[in-house]
Coordinates of C-alpha atoms in Angstrom, one line a residue:
Chain R
X1 CA 190.7 -126.2 154.8
X2 CA 191.9 -123.2 152.9
X3 CA 189.1 -123.5 150.4
X4 CA 186.6 -123.9 153.3
X5 CA 187.8 -120.8 155.0
X6 CA 187.7 -118.8 151.8
X7 CA 184.2 -120.0 151.0
X8 CA 183.0 -119.2 154.5
X9 CA 184.4 -115.7 154.4
X10 CA 183.2 -114.8 150.9
X11 CA 179.9 -116.4 151.9
X12 CA 179.7 -113.9 154.8
X13 CA 180.3 -111.1 152.3
X14 CA 177.5 -112.3 150.1
X15 CA 175.4 -112.8 153.2
X16 CA 175.9 -109.1 154.0
X17 CA 174.1 -108.3 150.8
X18 CA 171.2 -110.5 151.5
X19 CA 171.1 -109.3 155.1
X20 CA 170.8 -105.7 154.2
X21 CA 168.0 -106.2 151.7
X22 CA 166.3 -108.5 154.2
X23 CA 166.5 -105.7 156.7
X24 CA 164.6 -103.5 154.4
X25 CA 161.9 -106.2 153.9
X26 CA 161.6 -106.6 157.6
X27 CA 161.2 -102.9 158.1
X28 CA 158.0 -102.8 156.0
X29 CA 156.8 -106.1 157.3
X30 CA 157.1 -104.8 160.8
X31 CA 155.0 -101.7 160.3
X32 CA 152.5 -103.0 157.7
X33 CA 152.6 -106.8 157.8
X34 CA 153.2 -106.7 154.0
X35 CA 156.1 -108.1 152.0
X36 CA 157.1 -105.6 149.5
X37 CA 157.9 -107.3 146.2
X38 CA 159.3 -104.1 144.8
X39 CA 161.9 -103.7 147.5
X40 CA 164.8 -105.0 145.3
X41 CA 163.9 -102.7 142.4
X42 CA 163.6 -99.7 144.7
X43 CA 167.1 -100.4 146.0
X44 CA 168.3 -100.8 142.5
X45 CA 166.8 -97.4 141.5
X46 CA 168.4 -95.7 144.5
X47 CA 171.7 -97.1 143.5
X48 CA 171.2 -95.6 140.0
X49 CA 170.6 -92.3 141.6
X50 CA 173.8 -92.6 143.6
X51 CA 175.6 -93.5 140.3
X52 CA 174.2 -90.5 138.6
X53 CA 175.3 -88.2 141.5
X54 CA 178.8 -89.6 141.5
X55 CA 179.0 -89.3 137.8
X56 CA 178.0 -85.7 138.1
X57 CA 181.2 -85.1 140.1
X58 CA 180.0 -85.5 143.6
X59 CA 182.3 -87.1 146.2
X60 CA 181.4 -90.7 147.1
X61 CA 180.2 -90.1 150.7
X62 CA 178.2 -87.0 149.8
X63 CA 176.4 -89.0 147.1
X64 CA 176.0 -91.8 149.5
X65 CA 174.2 -89.8 152.1
X66 CA 172.3 -87.7 149.7
X67 CA 171.0 -90.9 148.0
X68 CA 169.9 -92.2 151.4
X69 CA 168.0 -89.0 152.0
X70 CA 166.4 -89.0 148.5
X71 CA 165.4 -92.7 149.0
X72 CA 163.9 -92.0 152.4
X73 CA 161.7 -89.2 151.0
X74 CA 160.9 -91.3 147.9
X75 CA 159.9 -94.2 150.0
X76 CA 157.6 -92.0 152.1
X77 CA 156.1 -90.5 149.0
X78 CA 155.4 -93.9 147.6
X79 CA 153.5 -94.9 150.7
X80 CA 151.6 -91.6 150.8
X81 CA 150.7 -91.4 147.1
X82 CA 150.5 -95.0 145.8
X83 CA 149.9 -97.4 148.7
X84 CA 147.6 -95.2 150.7
X85 CA 144.6 -95.3 148.4
X86 CA 144.7 -99.1 148.3
X87 CA 145.4 -99.6 152.0
X88 CA 142.0 -101.2 152.7
X89 CA 141.9 -103.2 149.4
X90 CA 142.2 -107.0 149.5
X91 CA 145.8 -108.2 150.0
X92 CA 146.0 -109.5 146.4
X93 CA 145.2 -106.0 145.0
X94 CA 148.1 -104.8 147.1
X95 CA 150.4 -107.5 145.8
X96 CA 149.5 -106.4 142.3
X97 CA 150.3 -102.8 143.2
X98 CA 153.7 -104.0 144.4
X99 CA 154.2 -105.8 141.2
X100 CA 153.2 -102.7 139.3
X101 CA 155.9 -100.8 141.2
X102 CA 158.4 -103.5 140.5
X103 CA 158.0 -103.2 136.7
X104 CA 157.8 -99.4 136.8
X105 CA 161.1 -99.1 138.6
X106 CA 162.8 -101.7 136.5
X107 CA 161.6 -100.1 133.3
X108 CA 162.3 -96.6 134.3
X109 CA 165.8 -97.4 135.3
X110 CA 166.3 -99.1 131.9
X111 CA 164.8 -96.1 130.1
X112 CA 166.7 -93.4 132.0
X113 CA 170.1 -95.1 132.3
X114 CA 169.9 -97.8 129.6
X115 CA 170.4 -101.5 130.2
X116 CA 174.1 -101.6 129.7
X117 CA 176.0 -102.8 132.7
X118 CA 177.7 -100.1 134.7
X119 CA 180.6 -100.2 137.2
X120 CA 179.9 -98.8 140.6
X121 CA 182.7 -97.5 142.8
X122 CA 183.4 -98.9 146.2
X123 CA 184.2 -96.6 149.0
X124 CA 186.7 -99.0 150.4
X125 CA 190.3 -99.4 149.2
X126 CA 191.2 -102.1 146.7
X127 CA 192.9 -105.2 147.8
X128 CA 192.7 -107.0 151.1
X129 CA 194.0 -106.5 154.6
X130 CA 197.6 -107.9 154.8
X131 CA 197.3 -109.1 151.3
X132 CA 195.4 -112.2 152.3
X133 CA 193.5 -114.2 149.7
X134 CA 190.4 -114.8 151.8
X135 CA 188.5 -111.5 152.0
X136 CA 189.0 -108.0 150.6
X137 CA 188.5 -104.6 152.1
X138 CA 185.2 -104.1 150.2
X139 CA 183.7 -107.3 151.5
X140 CA 184.8 -106.4 155.1
X141 CA 183.4 -102.9 154.6
X142 CA 180.1 -104.4 153.4
X143 CA 179.8 -106.6 156.4
X144 CA 180.7 -103.6 158.6
X145 CA 178.1 -101.4 157.0
X146 CA 175.4 -104.1 157.4
X147 CA 176.2 -104.4 161.1
X148 CA 176.2 -100.6 161.5
X149 CA 172.7 -100.4 159.9
X150 CA 171.5 -103.1 162.1
X151 CA 172.9 -101.3 165.2
X152 CA 171.3 -98.1 164.1
X153 CA 167.9 -99.8 163.6
X154 CA 168.2 -101.5 166.9
X155 CA 168.9 -98.3 168.8
X156 CA 166.2 -96.4 166.9
X157 CA 163.5 -99.0 167.6
X158 CA 164.7 -99.5 171.2
X159 CA 165.3 -95.9 172.4
X160 CA 164.0 -93.3 170.0
X161 CA 160.5 -92.1 170.7
X162 CA 159.8 -92.2 167.0
X163 CA 160.9 -95.8 166.8
X164 CA 158.8 -96.7 169.8
X165 CA 155.8 -95.1 168.1
X166 CA 156.5 -97.1 165.0
X167 CA 156.5 -100.3 166.9
X168 CA 153.3 -99.3 168.7
X169 CA 151.6 -98.7 165.3
X170 CA 152.6 -102.1 164.1
X171 CA 151.2 -103.8 167.2
X172 CA 148.0 -101.9 167.7
X173 CA 147.1 -99.1 165.3
X174 CA 143.8 -98.3 167.0
X175 CA 145.3 -97.8 170.5
X176 CA 148.2 -95.9 169.0
X177 CA 145.9 -93.5 167.4
X178 CA 144.1 -93.0 170.7
X179 CA 147.3 -92.0 172.5
X180 CA 148.0 -89.5 169.8
X181 CA 150.4 -91.3 167.4
X182 CA 149.8 -90.4 163.8
X183 CA 149.4 -93.8 162.3
X184 CA 149.4 -92.8 158.7
X185 CA 152.7 -91.0 159.0
X186 CA 154.2 -93.8 160.9
X187 CA 153.5 -96.2 158.0
X188 CA 155.0 -93.7 155.6
X189 CA 158.0 -93.5 157.9
X190 CA 158.4 -97.3 157.8
X191 CA 158.4 -97.2 154.0
X192 CA 160.9 -94.3 154.1
X193 CA 163.2 -96.3 156.4
X194 CA 162.9 -99.4 154.3
X195 CA 163.8 -97.5 151.1
X196 CA 166.8 -95.9 152.9
X197 CA 168.0 -99.3 154.1
X198 CA 167.5 -100.7 150.7
X199 CA 169.5 -97.8 149.2
X200 CA 172.4 -98.7 151.5
X201 CA 172.1 -102.3 150.4
X202 CA 172.1 -101.4 146.7
X203 CA 175.1 -99.2 147.0
X204 CA 177.0 -101.9 148.9
X205 CA 176.0 -104.7 146.4
X206 CA 176.6 -102.7 143.2
X207 CA 180.4 -102.8 143.2
X208 CA 180.2 -106.6 143.3
X209 CA 177.2 -107.4 141.1
X210 CA 177.7 -104.4 138.8
X211 CA 174.8 -102.0 138.2
X212 CA 172.0 -103.0 135.9
X213 CA 168.3 -102.8 136.1
X214 CA 167.9 -106.5 136.8
X215 CA 170.7 -106.8 139.4
X216 CA 168.3 -107.3 142.3
X217 CA 166.1 -110.1 140.8
X218 CA 168.0 -113.0 142.4
X219 CA 169.1 -111.1 145.4
X220 CA 165.5 -110.4 146.3
X221 CA 164.7 -114.1 146.6
X222 CA 167.7 -114.7 148.9
X223 CA 166.6 -111.7 150.9
X224 CA 163.2 -113.2 151.3
X225 CA 164.7 -116.5 152.3
X226 CA 167.0 -114.7 154.8
X227 CA 164.1 -112.7 156.3
X228 CA 162.1 -115.9 156.6
X229 CA 165.0 -117.8 158.1
X230 CA 165.6 -115.2 160.7
X231 CA 162.0 -114.4 161.3
X232 CA 160.1 -111.7 159.5
X233 CA 159.5 -109.8 162.7
X234 CA 163.1 -109.5 163.8
X235 CA 165.8 -107.3 162.3
X236 CA 168.6 -109.2 164.1
X237 CA 167.1 -112.4 162.8
X238 CA 167.1 -111.1 159.3
X239 CA 170.8 -110.3 159.5
X240 CA 171.7 -113.6 161.0
X241 CA 169.5 -115.3 158.3
X242 CA 171.3 -113.4 155.6
X243 CA 174.8 -114.3 156.8
X244 CA 173.8 -118.0 157.3
X245 CA 172.3 -118.1 153.8
X246 CA 175.3 -116.6 152.2
X247 CA 177.7 -119.1 153.8
X248 CA 175.4 -122.1 153.2
X249 CA 174.9 -121.1 149.6
X250 CA 178.7 -120.9 149.0
X251 CA 179.4 -124.1 150.8
X252 CA 176.7 -126.0 149.0
X253 CA 177.9 -124.6 145.7
X254 CA 181.5 -125.8 146.4
X255 CA 181.0 -129.1 148.1
X256 CA 177.9 -130.5 146.4
X257 CA 178.9 -130.7 142.8
X258 CA 175.3 -131.2 141.6
X259 CA 174.2 -127.8 142.8
X260 CA 177.1 -125.9 141.4
X261 CA 176.4 -122.3 140.4
X262 CA 173.3 -123.2 138.3
X263 CA 171.0 -124.4 141.0
X264 CA 171.8 -121.8 143.5
X265 CA 168.4 -120.2 143.2
X266 CA 166.7 -123.6 143.6
X267 CA 168.8 -124.0 146.7
X268 CA 167.4 -120.8 148.2
X269 CA 164.0 -122.1 147.3
X270 CA 164.7 -125.3 149.1
X271 CA 165.8 -123.4 152.2
X272 CA 162.6 -121.3 152.2
X273 CA 160.4 -124.4 152.0
X274 CA 162.4 -126.2 154.7
X275 CA 162.2 -123.2 157.1
X276 CA 158.6 -122.7 156.5
X277 CA 157.9 -126.3 157.2
X278 CA 160.0 -126.8 160.3
X279 CA 159.9 -123.4 161.9
X280 CA 157.4 -121.1 160.3
X281 CA 158.2 -118.2 162.6
X282 CA 161.9 -118.3 161.7
X283 CA 164.9 -118.5 164.0
X284 CA 164.2 -115.4 166.1
X285 CA 160.7 -114.5 165.0
X286 CA 157.7 -114.4 167.3
X287 CA 155.2 -117.1 166.8
X288 CA 152.0 -115.7 165.4
X289 CA 149.0 -116.8 167.4
X290 CA 145.7 -116.0 165.9
X291 CA 142.4 -115.9 167.7
X292 CA 139.7 -118.0 166.0
Chain P
X1 CA 107.8 -102.2 151.5
X2 CA 105.8 -103.4 154.4
X3 CA 104.7 -107.0 154.0
X4 CA 102.1 -108.1 156.4
X5 CA 100.1 -111.1 155.3
X6 CA 101.3 -114.5 154.2
X7 CA 99.6 -114.1 150.9
X8 CA 101.6 -111.0 150.2
X9 CA 104.8 -112.6 151.2
X10 CA 104.1 -115.5 148.9
X11 CA 103.3 -113.2 146.1
X12 CA 106.7 -111.4 146.5
X13 CA 108.5 -114.6 146.6
X14 CA 106.8 -115.8 143.5
X15 CA 107.7 -112.6 141.7
X16 CA 111.3 -113.1 142.8
X17 CA 111.6 -116.6 141.6
X18 CA 110.0 -115.6 138.3
X19 CA 112.5 -112.8 138.0
X20 CA 115.4 -115.1 138.8
X21 CA 114.3 -117.6 136.1
X22 CA 114.2 -114.7 133.6
X23 CA 117.6 -113.5 134.6
X24 CA 119.1 -117.0 134.3
X25 CA 117.6 -117.1 130.8
X26 CA 119.2 -113.8 129.9
X27 CA 122.5 -115.1 131.2
X28 CA 122.3 -118.2 129.1
X29 CA 121.4 -116.2 126.0
X30 CA 124.4 -114.0 126.7
X31 CA 126.7 -117.0 127.1
X32 CA 125.6 -118.6 123.8
X33 CA 126.1 -115.2 122.1
X34 CA 129.6 -115.1 123.4
X35 CA 130.4 -118.6 122.2
X36 CA 129.0 -117.8 118.7
X37 CA 131.2 -114.6 118.8
X38 CA 134.2 -116.7 119.8
X39 CA 133.6 -119.1 116.9
X40 CA 133.2 -116.3 114.4
X41 CA 136.2 -114.4 115.5
X42 CA 139.0 -116.0 113.5
X43 CA 137.0 -115.3 110.3
X44 CA 136.8 -111.6 111.1
X45 CA 140.5 -110.9 111.9
X46 CA 143.9 -111.6 110.4
X47 CA 145.9 -114.7 111.0
X48 CA 148.3 -112.9 113.3
X49 CA 145.4 -111.6 115.4
X50 CA 144.0 -115.2 115.4
X51 CA 147.3 -116.4 116.8
X52 CA 147.1 -113.7 119.5
X53 CA 143.6 -114.8 120.4
X54 CA 144.7 -118.4 120.5
X55 CA 147.2 -117.2 123.1
X56 CA 144.4 -115.5 125.0
X57 CA 142.5 -118.8 125.1
X58 CA 145.3 -121.0 126.5
X59 CA 146.4 -118.3 128.9
X60 CA 142.8 -118.1 130.1
X61 CA 142.9 -121.8 130.8
X62 CA 146.0 -121.3 133.0
X63 CA 144.5 -118.3 134.7
X64 CA 141.4 -120.4 135.4
X65 CA 143.6 -123.0 137.1
X66 CA 145.1 -120.2 139.2
X67 CA 141.6 -118.9 140.0
X68 CA 140.5 -122.3 141.3
X69 CA 143.7 -122.5 143.4
X70 CA 143.9 -118.9 144.6
X71 CA 140.5 -117.5 144.2
X72 CA 138.4 -120.4 145.3
X73 CA 140.8 -122.2 147.6
X74 CA 142.6 -119.1 148.9
X75 CA 146.2 -120.5 148.3
X76 CA 148.2 -117.7 146.6
X77 CA 150.6 -118.9 144.0
X78 CA 153.3 -116.8 142.4
X79 CA 154.8 -119.8 140.7
X80 CA 152.0 -121.0 138.5
X81 CA 154.3 -120.6 135.5
X82 CA 156.2 -123.6 136.6
X83 CA 153.2 -125.8 135.8
X84 CA 152.9 -124.2 132.4
X85 CA 156.6 -125.0 131.8
X86 CA 156.0 -128.6 132.9
X87 CA 153.1 -129.0 130.5
X88 CA 154.9 -127.3 127.7
X89 CA 157.9 -129.5 128.0
X90 CA 155.8 -132.7 128.3
X91 CA 154.2 -131.8 125.0
X92 CA 157.4 -130.7 123.3
X93 CA 159.3 -133.9 124.3
X94 CA 156.5 -136.2 123.4
X95 CA 156.1 -134.5 120.0
X96 CA 159.8 -134.1 119.3
X97 CA 161.4 -137.2 120.7
X98 CA 158.6 -139.8 120.4
X99 CA 156.7 -138.4 117.4
X100 CA 153.4 -138.3 119.3
X101 CA 150.7 -136.4 117.4
X102 CA 150.0 -133.0 119.0
X103 CA 146.4 -133.8 120.1
X104 CA 147.6 -136.7 122.2
X105 CA 149.9 -134.6 124.3
X106 CA 147.2 -132.6 126.0
X107 CA 145.9 -135.2 128.4
X108 CA 149.4 -136.4 129.5
X109 CA 150.4 -132.8 130.1
X110 CA 147.3 -132.2 132.2
X111 CA 147.9 -135.4 134.1
X112 CA 151.5 -134.7 134.9
X113 CA 150.5 -131.2 135.9
X114 CA 148.0 -132.8 138.2
X115 CA 150.4 -135.1 139.9
X116 CA 153.1 -132.5 140.2
X117 CA 150.6 -130.0 141.6
X118 CA 149.4 -132.5 144.2
X119 CA 153.0 -133.1 145.3
X120 CA 153.7 -129.3 145.5
X121 CA 150.4 -128.9 147.4
X122 CA 151.5 -131.3 150.1
X123 CA 154.1 -129.1 151.8
X124 CA 152.0 -126.0 150.9
X125 CA 149.4 -127.2 153.3
X126 CA 151.5 -125.7 156.1
X127 CA 152.0 -122.3 154.5
X128 CA 149.6 -119.4 154.8
X129 CA 148.9 -116.4 152.6
X130 CA 152.0 -114.4 151.9
X131 CA 154.4 -117.2 152.9
X132 CA 153.0 -119.5 150.3
X133 CA 153.2 -116.6 147.8
X134 CA 156.9 -116.4 148.7
X135 CA 157.6 -120.1 148.4
X136 CA 155.9 -120.3 145.1
X137 CA 157.7 -117.1 144.0
X138 CA 160.9 -119.1 144.7
X139 CA 159.6 -121.9 142.5
X140 CA 159.0 -119.4 139.7
X141 CA 162.6 -118.0 140.0
X142 CA 164.1 -121.5 140.0
X143 CA 162.2 -122.9 137.1
X144 CA 164.4 -121.7 134.2
X145 CA 167.5 -122.8 136.1
X146 CA 166.1 -126.2 136.8
X147 CA 165.1 -126.5 133.1
X148 CA 168.7 -125.5 132.1
X149 CA 170.2 -127.9 134.5
X150 CA 168.5 -130.9 133.1
X151 CA 169.9 -130.3 129.7
X152 CA 169.7 -133.9 128.6
X153 CA 165.9 -133.9 128.8
X154 CA 165.1 -130.3 128.0
X155 CA 167.9 -129.5 125.4
X156 CA 168.9 -126.5 127.7
X157 CA 168.9 -123.0 126.4
X158 CA 168.7 -124.1 122.8
X159 CA 165.0 -125.2 123.3
X160 CA 162.9 -127.6 121.4
X161 CA 161.2 -126.8 118.0
X162 CA 158.1 -128.7 117.0
X163 CA 156.1 -128.8 113.8
X164 CA 153.0 -126.7 113.3
X165 CA 149.9 -128.9 113.3
X166 CA 148.2 -129.5 109.9
X167 CA 144.5 -128.8 109.4
X168 CA 142.7 -132.1 109.6
X169 CA 139.9 -133.5 107.4
X170 CA 140.8 -131.1 104.6
X171 CA 138.9 -128.2 106.3
X172 CA 139.1 -125.0 104.3
X173 CA 140.7 -123.0 107.1
X174 CA 144.3 -121.8 107.8
X175 CA 146.6 -123.5 110.3
X176 CA 146.2 -120.6 112.7
X177 CA 142.5 -120.8 112.5
X178 CA 142.6 -124.5 113.1
X179 CA 144.8 -124.0 116.2
X180 CA 142.4 -121.4 117.4
X181 CA 139.4 -123.8 117.2
X182 CA 141.4 -126.6 118.7
X183 CA 142.2 -124.5 121.7
X184 CA 138.7 -123.1 121.9
X185 CA 137.3 -126.6 122.1
X186 CA 139.6 -127.6 124.9
X187 CA 138.8 -124.3 126.7
X188 CA 135.1 -124.8 126.5
X189 CA 135.4 -128.3 127.9
X190 CA 137.7 -127.2 130.7
X191 CA 135.5 -124.2 131.6
X192 CA 132.4 -126.3 131.7
X193 CA 134.2 -128.9 133.9
X194 CA 135.4 -126.1 136.2
X195 CA 131.9 -124.7 136.6
X196 CA 130.5 -128.1 137.5
X197 CA 133.4 -128.9 139.8
X198 CA 133.1 -125.7 141.7
X199 CA 129.4 -126.0 142.1
X200 CA 129.7 -129.6 143.5
X201 CA 131.0 -130.9 146.7
X202 CA 134.6 -130.3 145.8
X203 CA 134.1 -126.7 145.0
X204 CA 132.2 -126.0 148.1
X205 CA 134.9 -127.7 150.1
X206 CA 137.5 -125.4 148.5
X207 CA 135.5 -122.3 149.3
X208 CA 134.7 -123.5 152.9
X209 CA 138.5 -124.0 153.5
X210 CA 139.2 -120.6 152.1
X211 CA 136.6 -118.8 154.1
X212 CA 137.2 -120.5 157.4
X213 CA 139.7 -123.3 157.6
X214 CA 138.9 -124.4 161.1
X215 CA 135.2 -124.3 160.7
X216 CA 135.4 -126.3 157.5
X217 CA 137.5 -128.9 159.2
X218 CA 135.1 -129.2 162.1
X219 CA 132.3 -129.7 159.6
X220 CA 134.2 -132.7 158.3
X221 CA 135.9 -131.2 155.3
X222 CA 139.3 -132.9 154.9
X223 CA 141.5 -129.9 154.3
X224 CA 144.6 -132.1 154.2
X225 CA 143.2 -133.7 151.0
X226 CA 141.3 -130.8 149.4
X227 CA 144.2 -128.2 149.6
X228 CA 146.6 -130.3 147.6
X229 CA 143.7 -131.3 145.3
X230 CA 143.2 -127.6 144.5
X231 CA 146.9 -127.4 143.7
X232 CA 146.6 -130.5 141.5
X233 CA 143.6 -129.1 139.6
X234 CA 145.3 -125.7 139.2
X235 CA 148.4 -127.6 138.0
X236 CA 146.5 -129.7 135.6
X237 CA 144.9 -126.7 134.0
X238 CA 148.2 -124.9 133.7
X239 CA 149.7 -128.1 132.3
X240 CA 147.1 -128.3 129.5
X241 CA 147.7 -124.6 128.9
X242 CA 151.5 -125.3 128.6
X243 CA 150.9 -128.1 126.1
X244 CA 148.7 -125.8 124.0
X245 CA 151.4 -123.1 124.3
X246 CA 153.9 -125.5 122.8
X247 CA 151.6 -126.4 120.0
X248 CA 150.7 -122.8 119.2
X249 CA 154.2 -121.3 119.4
X250 CA 156.0 -124.4 118.2
X251 CA 159.0 -123.6 120.4
X252 CA 159.9 -124.0 124.1
X253 CA 163.0 -122.7 125.8
X254 CA 163.7 -122.2 129.6
X255 CA 163.8 -118.5 129.5
X256 CA 160.2 -118.1 128.5
X257 CA 159.1 -119.6 131.8
X258 CA 160.7 -117.2 134.2
X259 CA 159.3 -115.3 137.1
X260 CA 157.7 -112.9 134.7
X261 CA 155.3 -115.5 133.3
X262 CA 154.1 -116.4 136.8
X263 CA 153.6 -112.8 137.8
X264 CA 151.6 -112.0 134.6
X265 CA 149.4 -115.0 135.4
X266 CA 148.6 -113.6 138.8
X267 CA 148.1 -110.2 137.4
X268 CA 145.7 -111.5 134.8
X269 CA 143.9 -113.5 137.5
X270 CA 143.4 -110.5 139.7
X271 CA 142.5 -108.1 136.9
X272 CA 139.9 -110.6 135.6
X273 CA 138.5 -111.2 139.1
X274 CA 140.2 -113.9 141.1
X275 CA 137.2 -115.8 142.5
X276 CA 135.4 -116.2 139.2
X277 CA 135.4 -118.5 136.2
X278 CA 134.5 -116.0 133.5
X279 CA 137.1 -113.6 134.9
X280 CA 139.8 -115.9 133.6
X281 CA 138.9 -114.9 130.0
X282 CA 139.3 -111.2 130.9
X283 CA 142.6 -112.2 132.5
X284 CA 143.8 -113.8 129.4
X285 CA 142.8 -110.8 127.3
X286 CA 144.6 -108.5 129.8
X287 CA 147.8 -110.6 129.8
X288 CA 148.0 -110.7 126.0
X289 CA 146.9 -107.2 125.1
X290 CA 147.9 -104.8 127.9
X291 CA 151.6 -105.0 126.9
X292 CA 150.6 -104.1 123.4
X293 CA 148.6 -101.1 124.6
X294 CA 151.5 -100.1 126.8
X295 CA 153.8 -100.2 123.9
X296 CA 151.5 -98.0 121.8
X297 CA 151.5 -95.4 124.6
X298 CA 155.3 -95.4 125.1
X299 CA 157.8 -97.1 123.0
X300 CA 160.7 -96.1 125.3
X301 CA 159.4 -97.6 128.6
X302 CA 156.4 -99.9 127.8
X303 CA 156.8 -101.7 131.1
X304 CA 156.6 -98.6 133.1
X305 CA 153.2 -97.9 131.4
X306 CA 152.3 -101.5 132.1
X307 CA 152.9 -101.0 135.8
X308 CA 151.0 -97.7 135.8
X309 CA 148.0 -99.5 134.2
X310 CA 148.1 -102.2 136.8
X311 CA 148.1 -99.8 139.7
X312 CA 145.3 -97.7 138.2
X313 CA 143.3 -100.8 137.6
X314 CA 143.6 -101.8 141.2
X315 CA 142.4 -98.3 142.2
X316 CA 139.4 -98.6 140.0
X317 CA 138.4 -102.2 140.4
X318 CA 140.1 -103.8 143.4
X319 CA 138.1 -107.0 142.9
X320 CA 138.7 -107.3 139.2
X321 CA 136.6 -106.9 136.1
X322 CA 134.3 -109.8 137.0
X323 CA 133.9 -108.3 140.5
X324 CA 133.0 -105.1 138.9
X325 CA 130.5 -106.7 136.5
X326 CA 128.9 -108.6 139.3
X327 CA 128.5 -105.4 141.3
X328 CA 126.7 -103.8 138.4
X329 CA 124.6 -106.9 137.9
X330 CA 123.6 -107.1 141.5
X331 CA 122.6 -103.4 141.4
X332 CA 120.5 -104.1 138.4
X333 CA 118.7 -107.1 140.0
X334 CA 118.1 -105.1 143.1
X335 CA 116.5 -102.3 141.1
X336 CA 114.2 -104.8 139.3
X337 CA 113.2 -106.3 142.7
X338 CA 112.3 -103.0 144.3
X339 CA 110.2 -102.2 141.2
X340 CA 108.0 -105.3 141.5

């Protein structure tokens, strides 16, 4: 029982990682219907920026928010400068552009900050509440931050005029343009938000996974799986998907000896395929109905 | 050009068909020229370059498989490297454990790729576009781990080393040159087969499903069979490519079949022109040589340059090299037609 509880709780903590990156994926998917393969590397790059700022002597929270700001602007810049010209190209050309971005960020990070693994500070105190052995302050903080981001996104999309405009663009760009929404800028805004959410994810993950240019490789697949599980159109679904996946992965790793730690990625793959087969729209996603 | 009478119409049509025959003749001459060039190539360059060109050849085979699957049948795969891994391990195990000569491993590798492809293609029937790309991306990520897990069969991270094939019949060429010719021979057969397959009933069914799934079904095309078949053929080509890779490199290990391999395959496929047969060759060349070019530009961050090249390429030729060539060709034909 104790092992079970421990695994569930640490699964929730890992799930928070997946959930936050899945949120970033959903952001871009919602505005552009594209899945950004470079999302993980963008988050990794943001984390390196935070690391550099902290190393330069900046206090943690100042660096935290400055990084979010930089990532937001950077994400918008990427949309404006790199994605814009290929907006109308075939989907595959776009996928290749994403892959290009992926290798660029990965390589740039390795070049600027070398491939040696770095430690990244956690803003939360060391140890665990009441000295329990189940879950530490950092894990709790991580879950809290993920939920906060989700709450922020929910309020933003539900009540802020800008958020409403963003949703309108996603649903019907032409009509949005007719009522005066600047579609191009909204897409850029979606990218900016995704980059910012990704930056938060990266900074939360880094204390656990340690910082290196390849840290997001596996996480990205889980984030994909989480986004699919919850439904690619629903931020709440993405978060639920992330937590579910984290717990499932831990339990499977503990109780099914064949899976162990080596086949964890294969396990995520299995989940993706299962979800796609049984419920393609995900737990909370909207069913896509196409007109023929 | 106002055409009024039937005679005039017939005359234009006649001129057109004559022109078409002439153009087809030029194309054939060009193709034969290319093959002669390919045969002469290993005598013009060093052994190391020959080895690189052998890599171009077998990677082109894998890219062609991906083209059939993604370009002609519209099923995106980011996990095609898994089939290469499969073929590579089939060949390595046959040669290393059972002492099978290298040339007998090609067909089993292709066959197993075919079967495995068909099996993967069955659940893939329900996945569209990006979702399929995602699921296959997962397959690519999981491949090295699965290979490491089944250590008893694959020897784990240690990998398997096989012998370099000897030159047969006492031919006066080096081993690298022989490997090149061996691969070239298989490539020609497979490209010829792909061309015929895609022009025939199967290929037209693939394209019909890609262009309009529902319309194709209502015309009696059995998508439930043809979609996994496309996967199977793609898998078979990649399996053969994998076996050739083992024979060429003489070494297999799980980490050479990671996500990156699958991604480069897709990159090559798109750069070459995804819905084309000839584009696969450009894809192979791009996959083998762009990293070299990138390294020459910047030693410090070659992959950043690689990424930049990819993005610029997509700006310049969103439908790939073959798409670009076809565009030029069509423009040329149009000009000839208006002249007559």
